[in-house]
Amino acid sequence: MFNLARLNNLVLLVVTIIVFFWTVSHAKRKGLFIRRIAGLDAIDEAIGRATEMGRPIFYSTGIGGMSAIPTIASTSILSEVARKVASYDTQLKVPHFDPIVMTVSKEIVKQAYTEAERPDSYRDDINFFVSQDQFSYAASVDGMIHREKPAACFFIGHFMAESLLLAEVGATTGAIQIAGTEQESQLPFFFTSCDYTLIGEELYAAGAYLSKEPMLLSTLKVQDFGKAFVMFAVGAGSLLLLAGTWFNWQPLLKVVGHIFKAY
């Protein structure tokens, strides 16, 4: 038997599905507006600079596991970076903290080279394992950056105390540095030592921003619409509850309570 008490959840679900498919259709026909993100726009500049100087690009996915959301976001950015690197025939090096992340990244980079029609340029040593000790990993990568002096460094993923150790060495070599992490405590270190830093949800939106895939862009838009709706609903609901309490309108309080009740 249909439970009318849960009708609000059904309506919300139907509206969400309709908005999602509308945004997918709109993205395929006309595209969707996504505000400019300076750190992601600078990727072409960083790769172009490395190509002109004949120096490598270092990309670190951080110390998170493959189940970590920042690591997943980082691998999506790595795919776009690898595709551009392959088209420019530039050297890419991806040192890894986690062997599982390394295995996944190998397939991602290999696929990117294939999509760029440069499978012959792919090498298995692009991705390599370093260490699962936090500071051993940082020391090893620092040494490689100091010796090879890359033209660009990407530090995108889950980072902790090693963030400043990595970024400050890259800064001393004169490399363009683009960083991003979900750890608020590490953002100040990236701000001071990197040229561009992805803040908050910019990290999670990067894959859609770079790939321009209608499905991914639509997901971002639905999230934005959802946040706007929640803000409006909370404000409107608060005002209605205030009015109902002030004037002692019990029917209004009952209706508002039913609408905003979650199961």
mmCIF file of C-alpha atoms in Angstrom:
data_model
loop_
_atom_site.group_PDB
_atom_site.id
_atom_site.type_symbol
_atom_site.label_atom_id
_atom_site.label_comp_id
_atom_site.label_asym_id
_atom_site.label_seq_id
_atom_site.Cartn_x
_atom_site.Cartn_y
_atom_site.Cartn_z
ATOM 1 C CA MET A 1 0.000 0.000 0.000
ATOM 2 C CA PHE A 2 1.294 3.453 -0.919
ATOM 3 C CA ASN A 3 2.436 5.461 2.109
ATOM 4 C CA LEU A 4 1.282 9.066 1.631
ATOM 5 C CA ALA A 5 3.494 10.136 4.524
ATOM 6 C CA ARG A 6 6.488 9.614 2.259
ATOM 7 C CA LEU A 7 5.093 11.487 -0.720
ATOM 8 C CA ASN A 8 7.552 14.342 -0.147
ATOM 9 C CA ASN A 9 10.492 11.993 -0.706
ATOM 10 C CA LEU A 10 8.960 10.676 -3.931
ATOM 11 C CA VAL A 11 8.353 14.191 -5.257
ATOM 12 C CA LEU A 12 11.923 15.218 -4.449
ATOM 13 C CA LEU A 13 13.302 12.121 -6.203
ATOM 14 C CA VAL A 14 11.201 12.704 -9.333
ATOM 15 C CA VAL A 15 12.202 16.380 -9.503
ATOM 16 C CA THR A 16 15.888 15.462 -9.128
ATOM 17 C CA ILE A 17 15.675 12.913 -11.962
ATOM 18 C CA ILE A 18 13.887 15.391 -14.241
ATOM 19 C CA VAL A 19 16.444 18.131 -13.552
ATOM 20 C CA PHE A 20 19.315 15.714 -14.179
ATOM 21 C CA PHE A 21 18.071 14.545 -17.564
ATOM 22 C CA TRP A 22 17.214 18.116 -18.558
ATOM 23 C CA THR A 23 20.768 19.237 -17.785
ATOM 24 C CA VAL A 24 22.206 16.276 -19.726
ATOM 25 C CA SER A 25 20.098 17.215 -22.746
ATOM 26 C CA HIS A 26 21.018 20.889 -22.425
ATOM 27 C CA ALA A 27 24.721 20.054 -22.060
ATOM 28 C CA LYS A 28 24.679 17.994 -25.264
ATOM 29 C CA ARG A 29 22.845 20.678 -27.247
ATOM 30 C CA LYS A 30 24.233 23.964 -25.955
ATOM 31 C CA GLY A 31 26.744 23.129 -23.252
ATOM 32 C CA LEU A 32 26.674 24.207 -19.620
ATOM 33 C CA PHE A 33 28.369 27.182 -18.032
ATOM 34 C CA ILE A 34 31.095 26.308 -15.526
ATOM 35 C CA ARG A 35 33.013 29.167 -13.951
ATOM 36 C CA ARG A 36 36.683 29.433 -14.807
ATOM 37 C CA ILE A 37 39.114 27.648 -12.486
ATOM 38 C CA ALA A 38 42.558 29.227 -12.815
ATOM 39 C CA GLY A 39 44.444 26.184 -11.558
ATOM 40 C CA LEU A 40 42.924 23.932 -14.215
ATOM 41 C CA ASP A 41 43.275 26.505 -16.981
ATOM 42 C CA ALA A 42 47.000 26.636 -16.161
ATOM 43 C CA ILE A 43 47.514 22.958 -17.012
ATOM 44 C CA ASP A 44 48.054 23.741 -20.699
ATOM 45 C CA GLU A 45 50.523 26.472 -19.772
ATOM 46 C CA ALA A 46 52.466 24.119 -17.494
ATOM 47 C CA ILE A 47 52.650 21.326 -20.061
ATOM 48 C CA GLY A 48 53.559 23.756 -22.847
ATOM 49 C CA ARG A 49 56.354 25.199 -20.720
ATOM 50 C CA ALA A 50 57.728 21.724 -20.012
ATOM 51 C CA THR A 51 57.667 20.923 -23.724
ATOM 52 C CA GLU A 52 59.528 24.110 -24.651
ATOM 53 C CA MET A 53 62.166 23.580 -21.976
ATOM 54 C CA GLY A 54 62.567 19.864 -22.652
ATOM 55 C CA ARG A 55 62.119 19.068 -18.962
ATOM 56 C CA PRO A 56 59.834 16.487 -17.307
ATOM 57 C CA ILE A 57 56.524 16.887 -15.491
ATOM 58 C CA PHE A 58 56.042 15.385 -12.032
ATOM 59 C CA TYR A 59 52.572 14.363 -10.885
ATOM 60 C CA SER A 60 51.873 13.147 -7.342
ATOM 61 C CA THR A 61 48.518 11.627 -6.385
ATOM 62 C CA GLY A 62 49.301 12.032 -2.678
ATOM 63 C CA ILE A 63 49.348 9.439 0.090
ATOM 64 C CA GLY A 64 45.687 8.416 0.021
ATOM 65 C CA GLY A 65 44.363 5.000 -0.948
ATOM 66 C CA MET A 66 42.332 4.283 -4.055
ATOM 67 C CA SER A 67 39.102 4.431 -2.047
ATOM 68 C CA ALA A 68 39.776 8.040 -1.001
ATOM 69 C CA ILE A 69 37.660 10.580 -2.902
ATOM 70 C CA PRO A 70 40.584 13.039 -3.386
ATOM 71 C CA THR A 71 42.651 10.230 -4.928
ATOM 72 C CA ILE A 72 39.845 9.344 -7.330
ATOM 73 C CA ALA A 73 39.567 13.020 -8.286
ATOM 74 C CA SER A 74 43.333 13.166 -8.761
ATOM 75 C CA THR A 75 43.348 10.205 -11.141
ATOM 76 C CA SER A 76 40.699 11.886 -13.294
ATOM 77 C CA ILE A 77 42.947 14.957 -13.553
ATOM 78 C CA LEU A 78 45.931 12.689 -14.239
ATOM 79 C CA SER A 79 44.053 11.239 -17.203
ATOM 80 C CA GLU A 80 43.619 14.680 -18.779
ATOM 81 C CA VAL A 81 47.219 15.668 -18.005
ATOM 82 C CA ALA A 82 48.526 12.425 -19.517
ATOM 83 C CA ARG A 83 46.440 12.957 -22.654
ATOM 84 C CA LYS A 84 47.917 16.419 -23.173
ATOM 85 C CA VAL A 85 51.430 15.212 -22.321
ATOM 86 C CA ALA A 86 51.095 12.454 -24.912
ATOM 87 C CA SER A 87 50.010 14.884 -27.622
ATOM 88 C CA TYR A 88 52.991 17.144 -26.864
ATOM 89 C CA ASP A 89 55.364 14.157 -26.492
ATOM 90 C CA THR A 90 56.585 15.441 -23.127
ATOM 91 C CA GLN A 91 58.105 13.335 -20.362
ATOM 92 C CA LEU A 92 55.743 12.483 -17.481
ATOM 93 C CA LYS A 93 56.742 10.955 -14.137
ATOM 94 C CA VAL A 94 54.224 9.797 -11.532
ATOM 95 C CA PRO A 95 55.788 8.613 -8.228
ATOM 96 C CA HIS A 96 53.375 6.629 -6.049
ATOM 97 C CA PHE A 97 52.861 6.074 -2.348
ATOM 98 C CA ASP A 98 50.255 3.321 -2.727
ATOM 99 C CA PRO A 99 50.814 0.295 -5.029
ATOM 100 C CA ILE A 100 47.094 -0.067 -5.780
ATOM 101 C CA VAL A 101 46.853 3.569 -6.840
ATOM 102 C CA MET A 102 49.925 2.968 -9.000
ATOM 103 C CA THR A 103 48.267 0.009 -10.743
ATOM 104 C CA VAL A 104 45.103 2.000 -11.454
ATOM 105 C CA SER A 105 47.114 5.007 -12.631
ATOM 106 C CA LYS A 106 49.078 2.835 -15.050
ATOM 107 C CA GLU A 107 45.892 1.825 -16.817
ATOM 108 C CA ILE A 108 44.585 5.396 -16.779
ATOM 109 C CA VAL A 109 47.768 6.818 -18.299
ATOM 110 C CA LYS A 110 47.992 4.012 -20.854
ATOM 111 C CA GLN A 111 44.402 4.667 -21.930
ATOM 112 C CA ALA A 112 45.127 8.391 -22.171
ATOM 113 C CA TYR A 113 48.085 7.777 -24.474
ATOM 114 C CA THR A 114 45.936 5.493 -26.624
ATOM 115 C CA GLU A 115 43.172 8.111 -26.874
ATOM 116 C CA ALA A 116 45.789 10.691 -27.866
ATOM 117 C CA GLU A 117 46.856 8.296 -30.662
ATOM 118 C CA ARG A 118 50.343 8.010 -29.182
ATOM 119 C CA PRO A 119 50.416 4.465 -27.746
ATOM 120 C CA ASP A 120 54.004 4.055 -28.970
ATOM 121 C CA SER A 121 55.113 6.852 -26.612
ATOM 122 C CA TYR A 122 53.732 5.138 -23.513
ATOM 123 C CA ARG A 123 56.261 3.617 -21.115
ATOM 124 C CA ASP A 124 55.594 1.409 -18.102
ATOM 125 C CA ASP A 125 58.043 3.414 -15.996
ATOM 126 C CA ILE A 126 55.901 6.574 -16.165
ATOM 127 C CA ASN A 127 54.188 5.325 -13.000
ATOM 128 C CA PHE A 128 56.499 3.888 -10.353
ATOM 129 C CA PHE A 129 56.295 2.897 -6.703
ATOM 130 C CA VAL A 130 58.421 4.786 -4.165
ATOM 131 C CA SER A 131 57.529 3.981 -0.555
ATOM 132 C CA GLN A 132 54.568 3.542 1.773
ATOM 133 C CA ASP A 133 56.310 5.501 4.501
ATOM 134 C CA GLN A 134 55.088 9.089 4.457
ATOM 135 C CA PHE A 135 58.402 10.874 4.932
ATOM 136 C CA SER A 136 60.446 8.352 2.953
ATOM 137 C CA TYR A 137 58.119 9.037 0.047
ATOM 138 C CA ALA A 138 58.523 12.791 0.483
ATOM 139 C CA ALA A 139 62.319 12.572 0.747
ATOM 140 C CA SER A 140 62.599 10.379 -2.347
ATOM 141 C CA VAL A 141 60.340 12.579 -4.475
ATOM 142 C CA ASP A 142 62.163 15.682 -3.227
ATOM 143 C CA GLY A 143 65.446 14.166 -4.356
ATOM 144 C CA MET A 144 64.077 13.388 -7.809
ATOM 145 C CA ILE A 145 62.649 16.886 -8.191
ATOM 146 C CA HIS A 146 65.928 18.467 -7.071
ATOM 147 C CA ARG A 147 68.013 16.378 -9.486
ATOM 148 C CA GLU A 148 65.764 16.443 -12.552
ATOM 149 C CA LYS A 149 64.401 19.985 -12.125
ATOM 150 C CA PRO A 150 60.978 19.474 -13.725
ATOM 151 C CA ALA A 151 59.249 22.338 -15.496
ATOM 152 C CA ALA A 152 55.924 21.561 -13.802
ATOM 153 C CA CYS A 153 54.798 19.766 -10.649
ATOM 154 C CA PHE A 154 51.285 18.610 -9.795
ATOM 155 C CA PHE A 155 50.423 17.764 -6.187
ATOM 156 C CA ILE A 156 46.780 16.737 -6.277
ATOM 157 C CA GLY A 157 45.159 14.298 -3.861
ATOM 158 C CA HIS A 158 45.314 13.535 -0.153
ATOM 159 C CA PHE A 159 48.322 15.203 1.483
ATOM 160 C CA MET A 160 49.335 15.651 5.093
ATOM 161 C CA ALA A 161 52.596 16.848 6.683
ATOM 162 C CA GLU A 162 54.605 16.097 3.531
ATOM 163 C CA SER A 163 52.783 18.772 1.526
ATOM 164 C CA LEU A 164 55.211 21.575 2.372
ATOM 165 C CA LEU A 165 58.232 19.269 2.049
ATOM 166 C CA LEU A 166 57.249 18.491 -1.536
ATOM 167 C CA ALA A 167 56.015 21.903 -2.617
ATOM 168 C CA GLU A 168 58.929 23.956 -1.284
ATOM 169 C CA VAL A 169 61.487 21.829 -3.148
ATOM 170 C CA GLY A 170 59.505 22.195 -6.362
ATOM 171 C CA ALA A 171 59.387 25.948 -5.811
ATOM 172 C CA THR A 172 63.185 26.145 -5.520
ATOM 173 C CA THR A 173 63.564 24.573 -8.978
ATOM 174 C CA GLY A 174 61.373 27.240 -10.585
ATOM 175 C CA ALA A 175 58.689 24.770 -11.654
ATOM 176 C CA ILE A 176 55.080 25.791 -12.252
ATOM 177 C CA GLN A 177 53.211 24.109 -9.411
ATOM 178 C CA ILE A 178 49.528 23.220 -9.303
ATOM 179 C CA ALA A 179 48.173 21.690 -6.110
ATOM 180 C CA GLY A 180 44.896 20.575 -4.631
ATOM 181 C CA THR A 181 43.814 18.696 -1.513
ATOM 182 C CA GLU A 182 40.785 18.248 0.700
ATOM 183 C CA GLN A 183 42.867 18.765 3.849
ATOM 184 C CA GLU A 184 42.184 22.296 5.068
ATOM 185 C CA SER A 185 45.242 22.186 7.330
ATOM 186 C CA GLN A 186 47.544 21.717 4.322
ATOM 187 C CA LEU A 187 46.046 24.370 2.044
ATOM 188 C CA PRO A 188 48.085 27.255 3.552
ATOM 189 C CA PHE A 189 51.318 25.448 2.649
ATOM 190 C CA PHE A 190 50.166 24.960 -0.923
ATOM 191 C CA PHE A 191 49.019 28.583 -1.114
ATOM 192 C CA THR A 192 52.458 29.882 -0.174
ATOM 193 C CA SER A 193 54.573 27.522 -2.274
ATOM 194 C CA CYS A 194 52.479 26.769 -5.381
ATOM 195 C CA ASP A 195 51.378 28.934 -8.284
ATOM 196 C CA TYR A 196 47.814 27.601 -8.314
ATOM 197 C CA THR A 197 45.796 25.760 -5.671
ATOM 198 C CA LEU A 198 42.453 24.008 -6.089
ATOM 199 C CA ILE A 199 40.176 24.857 -3.169
ATOM 200 C CA GLY A 200 37.336 22.753 -1.819
ATOM 201 C CA GLU A 201 35.022 21.357 -4.468
ATOM 202 C CA GLU A 202 37.228 22.637 -7.291
ATOM 203 C CA LEU A 203 39.202 19.427 -6.783
ATOM 204 C CA TYR A 204 36.126 17.238 -7.232
ATOM 205 C CA ALA A 205 34.813 19.250 -10.173
ATOM 206 C CA ALA A 206 38.116 19.065 -12.034
ATOM 207 C CA GLY A 207 37.334 15.892 -13.974
ATOM 208 C CA ALA A 208 34.109 17.324 -15.391
ATOM 209 C CA TYR A 209 35.731 20.719 -16.009
ATOM 210 C CA LEU A 210 38.576 19.253 -18.049
ATOM 211 C CA SER A 211 36.741 16.505 -19.927
ATOM 212 C CA LYS A 212 33.587 18.559 -20.714
ATOM 213 C CA GLU A 213 31.588 15.318 -20.622
ATOM 214 C CA PRO A 214 27.853 16.189 -20.630
ATOM 215 C CA MET A 215 27.063 13.523 -18.023
ATOM 216 C CA LEU A 216 29.712 14.802 -15.598
ATOM 217 C CA LEU A 217 28.804 18.444 -16.181
ATOM 218 C CA SER A 218 25.156 17.608 -15.550
ATOM 219 C CA THR A 219 26.071 16.000 -12.243
ATOM 220 C CA LEU A 220 27.765 19.224 -11.166
ATOM 221 C CA LYS A 221 24.761 21.298 -12.189
ATOM 222 C CA VAL A 222 22.321 19.054 -10.339
ATOM 223 C CA GLN A 223 24.468 19.403 -7.220
ATOM 224 C CA ASP A 224 24.417 23.188 -7.609
ATOM 225 C CA PHE A 225 20.647 23.205 -8.069
ATOM 226 C CA GLY A 226 20.319 20.928 -5.053
ATOM 227 C CA LYS A 227 22.361 23.259 -2.853
ATOM 228 C CA ALA A 228 20.326 26.261 -3.986
ATOM 229 C CA PHE A 229 17.094 24.372 -3.309
ATOM 230 C CA VAL A 230 18.223 23.322 0.172
ATOM 231 C CA MET A 231 19.199 26.906 1.024
ATOM 232 C CA PHE A 232 15.822 28.177 -0.188
ATOM 233 C CA ALA A 233 13.909 25.393 1.576
ATOM 234 C CA VAL A 234 15.694 25.958 4.887
ATOM 235 C CA GLY A 235 15.020 29.693 4.715
ATOM 236 C CA ALA A 236 11.388 29.316 3.691
ATOM 237 C CA GLY A 237 10.765 26.545 6.210
ATOM 238 C CA SER A 238 12.288 28.578 9.022
ATOM 239 C CA LEU A 239 10.083 31.568 8.191
ATOM 240 C CA LEU A 240 6.949 29.404 8.029
ATOM 241 C CA LEU A 241 7.759 27.734 11.336
ATOM 242 C CA LEU A 242 8.417 31.121 12.896
ATOM 243 C CA ALA A 243 5.101 32.448 11.602
ATOM 244 C CA GLY A 244 3.231 29.343 12.747
ATOM 245 C CA THR A 245 4.743 29.534 16.215
ATOM 246 C CA TRP A 246 4.185 33.286 16.526
ATOM 247 C CA PHE A 247 0.509 33.131 15.535
ATOM 248 C CA ASN A 248 -0.033 29.632 16.968
ATOM 249 C CA TRP A 249 -1.181 28.191 13.623
ATOM 250 C CA GLN A 250 -1.096 24.504 14.381
ATOM 251 C CA PRO A 251 -2.244 23.385 10.883
ATOM 252 C CA LEU A 252 0.655 25.325 9.314
ATOM 253 C CA LEU A 253 3.147 23.804 11.747
ATOM 254 C CA LYS A 254 1.807 20.339 10.957
ATOM 255 C CA VAL A 255 2.079 20.836 7.179
ATOM 256 C CA VAL A 256 5.609 22.261 7.373
ATOM 257 C CA GLY A 257 6.698 19.458 9.693
ATOM 258 C CA HIS A 258 5.317 16.874 7.263
ATOM 259 C CA ILE A 259 6.988 18.452 4.220
ATOM 260 C CA PHE A 260 10.413 18.561 5.836
ATOM 261 C CA LYS A 261 10.206 15.177 7.545
ATOM 262 C CA ALA A 262 12.796 12.689 6.300
ATOM 263 C CA TYR A 263 12.558 8.885 6.501
#
